[in-house]
Amino acid sequence: MPKKTSGWAILALALCSSAARADVDEAKAASRAGNFARAYAEFREAAELGHPEAQFNLGVLYFKGLGVEPSPAHAFAWIQIAAENGLNGVDGQLAIIRAKASQADIETVARELRAQFGPAALSQRMWPVTSALRSDTDFSGTALREVMKDFPPI
């Protein structure tokens, strides 16, 4: 018998975006205080949840070597993923970073990070396929985002 998706699963998805926002605010505060190791940890956590601003800021930390070993390839990859997740206006930063890293390194790191944290990977991980939600409607095998598209944002 298929498992039913509870309201808790939907609530958990909604809370992920709030948690990411809190982590970004904490990361900014840590960065302003010069605690770049903590800023890195907080931005990384939110970036892995798909928060574009955190992904961009993580790229900046990698580029400048703040709280992490400098890596232009990681900087480029995270900022490119942020753009893929909807952050606009990063073409100039990407061009600057591209000039400081080898194309082979950028491609390798970008492929690895995109496989884990790019839009397709996050969509697959964050939007589970549902089983039947109600006995009168069969949503089996339907992505949760398709079921929720008619609901107002939380």
PDB file of C-alpha atoms in Angstrom:
ATOM      1  CA  MET A   1       0.000   0.000   0.000  1.00  0.00           C
ATOM      2  CA  PRO A   2       1.491   3.429  -0.914  1.00  0.00           C
ATOM      3  CA  LYS A   3       2.541   5.731   1.888  1.00  0.00           C
ATOM      4  CA  LYS A   4       0.601   8.932   2.306  1.00  0.00           C
ATOM      5  CA  THR A   5       2.301  12.321   2.441  1.00  0.00           C
ATOM      6  CA  SER A   6       1.502  14.105   5.646  1.00  0.00           C
ATOM      7  CA  GLY A   7       1.080  17.793   6.277  1.00  0.00           C
ATOM      8  CA  TRP A   8       4.401  17.609   8.125  1.00  0.00           C
ATOM      9  CA  ALA A   9       6.249  16.978   4.870  1.00  0.00           C
ATOM     10  CA  ILE A  10       4.739  20.082   3.307  1.00  0.00           C
ATOM     11  CA  LEU A  11       5.518  22.118   6.433  1.00  0.00           C
ATOM     12  CA  ALA A  12       9.118  20.878   6.382  1.00  0.00           C
ATOM     13  CA  LEU A  13       9.527  22.110   2.803  1.00  0.00           C
ATOM     14  CA  ALA A  14       8.173  25.518   3.745  1.00  0.00           C
ATOM     15  CA  LEU A  15      10.495  25.789   6.725  1.00  0.00           C
ATOM     16  CA  CYS A  16      13.563  25.064   4.576  1.00  0.00           C
ATOM     17  CA  SER A  17      13.285  28.478   2.926  1.00  0.00           C
ATOM     18  CA  SER A  18      12.923  30.192   6.323  1.00  0.00           C
ATOM     19  CA  ALA A  19      15.932  28.312   7.664  1.00  0.00           C
ATOM     20  CA  ALA A  20      17.992  29.321   4.628  1.00  0.00           C
ATOM     21  CA  ARG A  21      17.011  32.968   5.132  1.00  0.00           C
ATOM     22  CA  ALA A  22      18.058  32.824   8.799  1.00  0.00           C
ATOM     23  CA  ASP A  23      21.398  31.246   7.855  1.00  0.00           C
ATOM     24  CA  VAL A  24      22.072  33.996   5.297  1.00  0.00           C
ATOM     25  CA  ASP A  25      21.326  36.705   7.869  1.00  0.00           C
ATOM     26  CA  GLU A  26      23.635  34.987  10.388  1.00  0.00           C
ATOM     27  CA  ALA A  27      26.300  34.590   7.709  1.00  0.00           C
ATOM     28  CA  LYS A  28      26.138  38.298   6.828  1.00  0.00           C
ATOM     29  CA  ALA A  29      26.446  39.240  10.491  1.00  0.00           C
ATOM     30  CA  ALA A  30      29.433  36.916  10.911  1.00  0.00           C
ATOM     31  CA  SER A  31      31.045  38.366   7.787  1.00  0.00           C
ATOM     32  CA  ARG A  32      30.566  41.944   9.025  1.00  0.00           C
ATOM     33  CA  ALA A  33      32.175  40.899  12.324  1.00  0.00           C
ATOM     34  CA  GLY A  34      35.142  39.416  10.455  1.00  0.00           C
ATOM     35  CA  ASN A  35      34.278  35.843  11.471  1.00  0.00           C
ATOM     36  CA  PHE A  36      34.710  34.433   7.994  1.00  0.00           C
ATOM     37  CA  ALA A  37      34.928  30.799   9.086  1.00  0.00           C
ATOM     38  CA  ARG A  38      31.432  31.086  10.561  1.00  0.00           C
ATOM     39  CA  ALA A  39      30.202  33.092   7.571  1.00  0.00           C
ATOM     40  CA  TYR A  40      31.492  30.340   5.293  1.00  0.00           C
ATOM     41  CA  ALA A  41      29.713  27.628   7.300  1.00  0.00           C
ATOM     42  CA  GLU A  42      26.409  29.532   7.338  1.00  0.00           C
ATOM     43  CA  PHE A  43      26.546  30.539   3.661  1.00  0.00           C
ATOM     44  CA  ARG A  44      27.484  26.966   2.735  1.00  0.00           C
ATOM     45  CA  GLU A  45      24.493  25.526   4.597  1.00  0.00           C
ATOM     46  CA  ALA A  46      22.060  27.917   2.908  1.00  0.00           C
ATOM     47  CA  ALA A  47      23.784  27.497  -0.482  1.00  0.00           C
ATOM     48  CA  GLU A  48      23.323  23.750  -0.309  1.00  0.00           C
ATOM     49  CA  LEU A  49      19.600  24.348   0.227  1.00  0.00           C
ATOM     50  CA  GLY A  50      19.510  26.347  -3.018  1.00  0.00           C
ATOM     51  CA  HIS A  51      19.565  29.933  -1.721  1.00  0.00           C
ATOM     52  CA  PRO A  52      20.993  32.015  -4.626  1.00  0.00           C
ATOM     53  CA  GLU A  53      22.255  34.889  -2.457  1.00  0.00           C
ATOM     54  CA  ALA A  54      24.095  32.430  -0.213  1.00  0.00           C
ATOM     55  CA  GLN A  55      25.514  30.683  -3.287  1.00  0.00           C
ATOM     56  CA  PHE A  56      26.792  34.016  -4.605  1.00  0.00           C
ATOM     57  CA  ASN A  57      28.322  35.009  -1.264  1.00  0.00           C
ATOM     58  CA  LEU A  58      29.934  31.599  -0.909  1.00  0.00           C
ATOM     59  CA  GLY A  59      31.530  32.216  -4.305  1.00  0.00           C
ATOM     60  CA  VAL A  60      32.864  35.560  -3.085  1.00  0.00           C
ATOM     61  CA  LEU A  61      34.401  33.894  -0.020  1.00  0.00           C
ATOM     62  CA  TYR A  62      36.097  31.324  -2.264  1.00  0.00           C
ATOM     63  CA  PHE A  63      37.346  34.037  -4.601  1.00  0.00           C
ATOM     64  CA  LYS A  64      38.801  36.157  -1.794  1.00  0.00           C
ATOM     65  CA  GLY A  65      39.938  33.228   0.351  1.00  0.00           C
ATOM     66  CA  LEU A  66      37.938  34.371   3.379  1.00  0.00           C
ATOM     67  CA  GLY A  67      37.168  31.513   5.777  1.00  0.00           C
ATOM     68  CA  VAL A  68      38.227  28.998   3.123  1.00  0.00           C
ATOM     69  CA  GLU A  69      41.203  28.307   0.866  1.00  0.00           C
ATOM     70  CA  PRO A  70      41.019  30.561  -2.195  1.00  0.00           C
ATOM     71  CA  SER A  71      39.638  28.760  -5.246  1.00  0.00           C
ATOM     72  CA  PRO A  72      38.640  30.709  -8.326  1.00  0.00           C
ATOM     73  CA  ALA A  73      37.125  27.530  -9.783  1.00  0.00           C
ATOM     74  CA  HIS A  74      34.848  27.072  -6.743  1.00  0.00           C
ATOM     75  CA  ALA A  75      34.050  30.796  -6.783  1.00  0.00           C
ATOM     76  CA  PHE A  76      33.026  30.625 -10.435  1.00  0.00           C
ATOM     77  CA  ALA A  77      30.969  27.465  -9.956  1.00  0.00           C
ATOM     78  CA  TRP A  78      29.000  28.751  -6.950  1.00  0.00           C
ATOM     79  CA  ILE A  79      28.277  32.110  -8.586  1.00  0.00           C
ATOM     80  CA  GLN A  80      27.222  30.380 -11.802  1.00  0.00           C
ATOM     81  CA  ILE A  81      24.879  28.107  -9.811  1.00  0.00           C
ATOM     82  CA  ALA A  82      23.444  31.217  -8.115  1.00  0.00           C
ATOM     83  CA  ALA A  83      22.707  32.653 -11.562  1.00  0.00           C
ATOM     84  CA  GLU A  84      21.081  29.369 -12.634  1.00  0.00           C
ATOM     85  CA  ASN A  85      18.917  29.608  -9.504  1.00  0.00           C
ATOM     86  CA  GLY A  86      17.685  33.079 -10.444  1.00  0.00           C
ATOM     87  CA  LEU A  87      20.303  35.599  -9.250  1.00  0.00           C
ATOM     88  CA  ASN A  88      20.759  38.313 -11.878  1.00  0.00           C
ATOM     89  CA  GLY A  89      23.630  40.672 -12.634  1.00  0.00           C
ATOM     90  CA  VAL A  90      26.595  38.359 -12.027  1.00  0.00           C
ATOM     91  CA  ASP A  91      28.077  38.271 -15.538  1.00  0.00           C
ATOM     92  CA  GLY A  92      30.770  40.812 -14.640  1.00  0.00           C
ATOM     93  CA  GLN A  93      31.901  38.842 -11.597  1.00  0.00           C
ATOM     94  CA  LEU A  94      31.967  35.618 -13.616  1.00  0.00           C
ATOM     95  CA  ALA A  95      34.155  37.259 -16.291  1.00  0.00           C
ATOM     96  CA  ILE A  96      36.637  38.492 -13.658  1.00  0.00           C
ATOM     97  CA  ILE A  97      36.815  35.097 -11.986  1.00  0.00           C
ATOM     98  CA  ARG A  98      37.081  33.215 -15.302  1.00  0.00           C
ATOM     99  CA  ALA A  99      40.287  35.164 -16.031  1.00  0.00           C
ATOM    100  CA  LYS A 100      41.840  33.868 -12.777  1.00  0.00           C
ATOM    101  CA  ALA A 101      41.122  30.130 -13.152  1.00  0.00           C
ATOM    102  CA  SER A 102      41.830  27.499 -15.743  1.00  0.00           C
ATOM    103  CA  GLN A 103      38.878  26.492 -17.891  1.00  0.00           C
ATOM    104  CA  ALA A 104      39.512  22.823 -17.075  1.00  0.00           C
ATOM    105  CA  ASP A 105      39.342  23.514 -13.311  1.00  0.00           C
ATOM    106  CA  ILE A 106      36.179  25.572 -13.717  1.00  0.00           C
ATOM    107  CA  GLU A 107      34.497  22.832 -15.767  1.00  0.00           C
ATOM    108  CA  THR A 108      35.467  20.076 -13.320  1.00  0.00           C
ATOM    109  CA  VAL A 109      34.348  21.918 -10.189  1.00  0.00           C
ATOM    110  CA  ALA A 110      31.199  23.307 -11.829  1.00  0.00           C
ATOM    111  CA  ARG A 111      30.157  19.837 -13.010  1.00  0.00           C
ATOM    112  CA  GLU A 112      30.662  18.374  -9.509  1.00  0.00           C
ATOM    113  CA  LEU A 113      28.827  21.187  -7.688  1.00  0.00           C
ATOM    114  CA  ARG A 114      26.012  21.408 -10.243  1.00  0.00           C
ATOM    115  CA  ALA A 115      25.414  17.667  -9.888  1.00  0.00           C
ATOM    116  CA  GLN A 116      24.869  18.178  -6.149  1.00  0.00           C
ATOM    117  CA  PHE A 117      23.445  21.690  -5.857  1.00  0.00           C
ATOM    118  CA  GLY A 118      22.320  22.883  -9.290  1.00  0.00           C
ATOM    119  CA  PRO A 119      18.630  23.542  -9.996  1.00  0.00           C
ATOM    120  CA  ALA A 120      17.926  20.034 -11.302  1.00  0.00           C
ATOM    121  CA  ALA A 121      19.635  18.322  -8.353  1.00  0.00           C
ATOM    122  CA  LEU A 122      17.859  20.531  -5.817  1.00  0.00           C
ATOM    123  CA  SER A 123      14.519  20.041  -7.520  1.00  0.00           C
ATOM    124  CA  GLN A 124      14.920  16.298  -7.400  1.00  0.00           C
ATOM    125  CA  ARG A 125      16.016  16.353  -3.748  1.00  0.00           C
ATOM    126  CA  MET A 126      13.615  18.990  -2.434  1.00  0.00           C
ATOM    127  CA  TRP A 127      10.458  18.026  -4.330  1.00  0.00           C
ATOM    128  CA  PRO A 128       9.846  14.376  -3.593  1.00  0.00           C
ATOM    129  CA  VAL A 129       7.437  12.338  -5.649  1.00  0.00           C
ATOM    130  CA  THR A 130       4.244  11.887  -3.710  1.00  0.00           C
ATOM    131  CA  SER A 131       2.157   8.864  -3.079  1.00  0.00           C
ATOM    132  CA  ALA A 132      -1.621   9.176  -2.977  1.00  0.00           C
ATOM    133  CA  LEU A 133      -2.536  12.158  -0.791  1.00  0.00           C
ATOM    134  CA  ARG A 134      -6.263  11.499  -0.649  1.00  0.00           C
ATOM    135  CA  SER A 135      -8.270   8.412  -1.298  1.00  0.00           C
ATOM    136  CA  ASP A 136     -10.462  10.178  -3.898  1.00  0.00           C
ATOM    137  CA  THR A 137      -7.535  11.585  -5.933  1.00  0.00           C
ATOM    138  CA  ASP A 138      -4.574   9.631  -7.207  1.00  0.00           C
ATOM    139  CA  PHE A 139      -1.413  11.739  -7.183  1.00  0.00           C
ATOM    140  CA  SER A 140       0.869   8.697  -7.142  1.00  0.00           C
ATOM    141  CA  GLY A 141       4.043   9.393  -9.039  1.00  0.00           C
ATOM    142  CA  THR A 142       3.310  13.120  -9.311  1.00  0.00           C
ATOM    143  CA  ALA A 143       6.015  15.583  -8.270  1.00  0.00           C
ATOM    144  CA  LEU A 144       4.912  17.531  -5.217  1.00  0.00           C
ATOM    145  CA  ARG A 145       5.497  20.880  -6.974  1.00  0.00           C
ATOM    146  CA  GLU A 146       2.828  19.888  -9.517  1.00  0.00           C
ATOM    147  CA  VAL A 147       0.352  19.136  -6.752  1.00  0.00           C
ATOM    148  CA  MET A 148       1.158  22.386  -4.930  1.00  0.00           C
ATOM    149  CA  LYS A 149       1.184  24.748  -7.940  1.00  0.00           C
ATOM    150  CA  ASP A 150      -2.415  25.781  -7.308  1.00  0.00           C
ATOM    151  CA  PHE A 151      -1.804  26.574  -3.629  1.00  0.00           C
ATOM    152  CA  PRO A 152      -0.893  30.093  -2.528  1.00  0.00           C
ATOM    153  CA  PRO A 153       2.729  30.588  -1.357  1.00  0.00           C
ATOM    154  CA  ILE A 154       3.390  29.977   2.330  1.00  0.00           C
TER     155      ILE A 154
END
